[in-house]
Coordinates of C-alpha atoms in Angstrom, one line a residue:
M1 CA -41.4 -143.8 51.6
S2 CA -45.0 -144.1 50.2
A3 CA -47.5 -141.3 50.0
V4 CA -49.6 -142.9 52.6
E5 CA -46.9 -142.8 55.2
G6 CA -45.9 -139.2 54.5
R7 CA -44.6 -137.1 57.4
P8 CA -44.2 -138.9 60.7
C9 CA -45.5 -137.6 64.1
Q10 CA -43.6 -134.7 65.6
L11 CA -43.0 -133.6 69.1
T12 CA -42.7 -130.1 70.5
V13 CA -41.1 -130.2 73.9
C14 CA -41.2 -127.1 76.2
R15 CA -37.8 -126.3 77.6
G16 CA -37.1 -122.8 78.9
C17 CA -38.6 -120.6 81.5
C18 CA -40.3 -123.3 83.6
C19 CA -40.4 -126.6 81.8
G20 CA -37.2 -128.5 82.1
T21 CA -36.0 -126.7 85.2
R22 CA -35.2 -128.1 88.6
K23 CA -36.6 -125.1 90.2
K24 CA -40.1 -125.6 88.7
V25 CA -40.0 -129.4 88.5
P26 CA -37.5 -130.9 91.0
G27 CA -36.5 -134.5 91.0
V28 CA -36.6 -135.0 87.2
D29 CA -33.6 -135.6 85.0
H30 CA -34.8 -133.1 82.3
K31 CA -31.8 -133.7 79.9
A32 CA -32.4 -137.5 80.0
Q33 CA -36.1 -137.0 79.4
L34 CA -35.4 -134.8 76.4
A35 CA -32.9 -137.3 75.1
R36 CA -35.4 -140.1 75.5
L37 CA -38.1 -138.2 73.6
S38 CA -35.6 -137.4 70.9
A39 CA -34.9 -141.2 70.5
I40 CA -38.5 -142.1 69.6
D41 CA -39.1 -143.9 66.3
D42 CA -42.4 -144.6 64.7
H43 CA -43.6 -148.0 63.5
S44 CA -41.8 -147.6 60.2
G45 CA -38.5 -147.0 62.0
R46 CA -38.4 -143.3 61.1
P47 CA -37.1 -141.0 63.8
V48 CA -39.7 -138.6 65.2
P49 CA -38.6 -135.0 64.8
V50 CA -38.4 -133.2 68.2
R51 CA -38.5 -129.4 68.4
T52 CA -37.8 -127.6 71.6
S53 CA -39.7 -124.4 72.5
K54 CA -38.6 -121.7 75.0
C55 CA -42.2 -121.5 76.4
L56 CA -45.5 -122.9 75.4
G57 CA -47.4 -120.6 77.7
I58 CA -48.9 -123.0 80.2
C59 CA -46.1 -123.0 82.7
F60 CA -48.3 -124.3 85.5
Q61 CA -48.5 -127.6 83.5
A62 CA -44.6 -128.1 83.3
N63 CA -43.3 -130.2 81.7
V64 CA -45.4 -129.8 78.5
V65 CA -45.1 -132.0 75.4
V66 CA -47.2 -131.6 72.2
V67 CA -47.7 -134.6 70.0
Q68 CA -48.4 -133.6 66.4
P69 CA -50.1 -136.2 64.3
S70 CA -48.4 -137.8 61.3
Q71 CA -49.6 -136.9 57.8
A72 CA -51.8 -140.1 57.8
G73 CA -53.0 -139.3 61.3
R74 CA -54.0 -135.8 60.2
A75 CA -55.8 -137.2 57.2
A76 CA -57.7 -139.5 59.6
G77 CA -58.8 -136.5 61.7
G78 CA -56.0 -136.4 64.3
R79 CA -55.1 -133.1 65.9
P80 CA -52.2 -132.0 68.1
V81 CA -52.5 -133.4 71.6
W82 CA -51.1 -131.2 74.4
L83 CA -49.8 -133.2 77.4
G84 CA -49.0 -131.5 80.7
Q85 CA -47.0 -132.6 83.8
V86 CA -45.0 -135.1 81.8
T87 CA -42.5 -135.7 84.6
E88 CA -42.4 -139.5 85.0
D89 CA -40.6 -142.1 82.8
K90 CA -43.8 -144.1 82.4
L91 CA -45.4 -141.1 80.7
V92 CA -42.5 -140.8 78.2
E93 CA -42.8 -144.6 77.6
A94 CA -46.5 -144.1 76.9
V95 CA -45.8 -141.3 74.4
D96 CA -43.3 -143.6 72.7
D97 CA -45.8 -146.5 72.5
W98 CA -48.6 -144.3 71.3
I99 CA -46.5 -142.8 68.5
F100 CA -45.3 -146.3 67.6
E101 CA -48.9 -147.4 67.2
G102 CA -49.7 -144.4 65.0
G103 CA -50.3 -141.5 67.3
P104 CA -53.1 -138.9 67.1
G105 CA -55.8 -139.9 64.6
L106 CA -54.6 -143.5 64.2
A107 CA -54.3 -145.0 67.7
P108 CA -56.3 -144.4 70.8
L109 CA -54.7 -142.3 73.6
P110 CA -53.1 -144.5 76.2
A111 CA -55.1 -144.5 79.5
V112 CA -52.0 -143.4 81.5
L113 CA -51.9 -140.1 79.4
A114 CA -55.6 -139.3 79.7
D115 CA -55.2 -137.3 82.9
H116 CA -52.3 -135.3 81.4
V117 CA -54.2 -134.0 78.3
T118 CA -54.4 -130.2 78.4
S119 CA -54.5 -127.4 75.9
K120 CA -52.7 -124.2 74.9
D121 CA -55.6 -122.3 76.3
A122 CA -55.6 -124.1 79.7
K123 CA -56.3 -121.8 82.6
K124 CA -54.4 -122.0 85.8
P125 CA -56.7 -123.3 88.5
K126 CA -57.6 -120.7 91.1
K127 CA -56.9 -121.3 94.7
S128 CA -60.0 -122.1 96.7
K129 CA -61.1 -119.1 98.7
K130 CA -61.7 -119.5 102.4
P131 CA -65.2 -118.7 103.5
K132 CA -65.7 -115.2 104.8
H133 CA -66.4 -114.9 108.5
S134 CA -67.7 -112.1 110.7
K135 CA -65.3 -109.7 112.4
A136 CA -66.1 -111.2 115.8
A137 CA -65.2 -114.7 114.6
K138 CA -61.9 -113.3 113.1
K139 CA -61.0 -111.7 116.4
E140 CA -61.8 -114.9 118.3
R141 CA -59.6 -116.9 115.9
R142 CA -56.8 -114.3 116.2
K143 CA -57.0 -114.5 120.1
A144 CA -56.9 -118.3 120.1
K145 CA -54.0 -118.3 117.6
E146 CA -51.9 -115.7 119.4
G147 CA -52.5 -116.9 122.9
G148 CA -52.1 -114.7 126.0
A149 CA -48.3 -114.7 126.5
E150 CA -47.6 -114.3 122.8
K151 CA -50.1 -111.4 122.5
A152 CA -48.5 -109.6 125.5
S153 CA -45.0 -109.9 124.0
R154 CA -46.0 -108.4 120.7
P155 CA -46.3 -104.6 120.5
K156 CA -49.8 -103.4 119.6
K157 CA -50.0 -101.4 116.4
R158 CA -51.2 -97.9 117.1
S159 CA -53.5 -95.9 114.9
D160 CA -53.2 -92.2 114.2
K161 CA -56.1 -91.6 116.6
D162 CA -54.3 -93.4 119.4
R163 CA -51.1 -91.4 118.8
E164 CA -53.1 -88.1 118.9
K165 CA -54.8 -89.2 122.2
S166 CA -51.4 -90.1 123.6
K167 CA -49.9 -86.7 122.7
K168 CA -52.9 -84.9 124.2
S169 CA -52.6 -86.9 127.4
K170 CA -48.9 -86.2 127.7
K171 CA -49.6 -82.5 127.2
K172 CA -52.3 -82.5 129.9
K173 CA -49.9 -84.3 132.3
A174 CA -47.2 -81.8 131.5
K175 CA -49.5 -78.8 132.2
K176 CA -50.7 -80.4 135.5
A177 CA -47.1 -80.9 136.6
E178 CA -46.2 -77.3 135.6
K179 CA -49.2 -76.0 137.5
A180 CA -48.3 -78.1 140.6
R181 CA -44.7 -76.7 140.5
K182 CA -46.0 -73.1 140.2
E183 CA -48.4 -73.7 143.1
A184 CA -45.7 -75.3 145.2
K185 CA -43.4 -72.3 144.4
K186 CA -46.1 -69.8 145.5
A187 CA -46.7 -71.8 148.7
R188 CA -43.0 -71.7 149.5
K189 CA -42.8 -67.9 148.9
A190 CA -46.0 -67.3 151.0
A191 CA -44.5 -69.4 153.8
T192 CA -41.2 -67.5 153.6
R193 CA -43.0 -64.2 153.8
A194 CA -45.2 -65.3 156.6
G195 CA -42.3 -66.6 158.6
G196 CA -40.0 -63.7 157.9
G197 CA -42.5 -60.9 158.2

């Protein structure tokens, strides 16, 4: 091995909490993908060392692969290239071809990998916020969504004030009923006295 060749390119493949799991990335044969990455040779026929990592920190980009430049590539200005969402065979093939041609610093990045370049500092994209609307518009949308029959079948949530009003109303009704019973009792007694006396 000459001094020019030096160390070959290296790969770091994320396999752990998210990358390499069916739950996070369904429909991919993760073991076969790792085996395929582990079988890559450079243009000199040297096997490319593959290191697996439990987590590279950008789980929303699963599966993540980092291509480290060879010694010659580093001398030519090549730096590690982080690739995210490496979930298709064509992407693994592109990584293989790129490393065979020299990798970072020595060969241009294949076009198919350009949309997959990321970084260790990548930020998860925020979900777009829905525009705010007035309370009246929200009520209208809610009414339209729920519909008349559905709204009637769903019990209305009662506030503390509504509960207090309901308690007071029940107490008033109970007092009126009690007063009516007492008055009816007095009237019966009065009628009995008047009839008997």
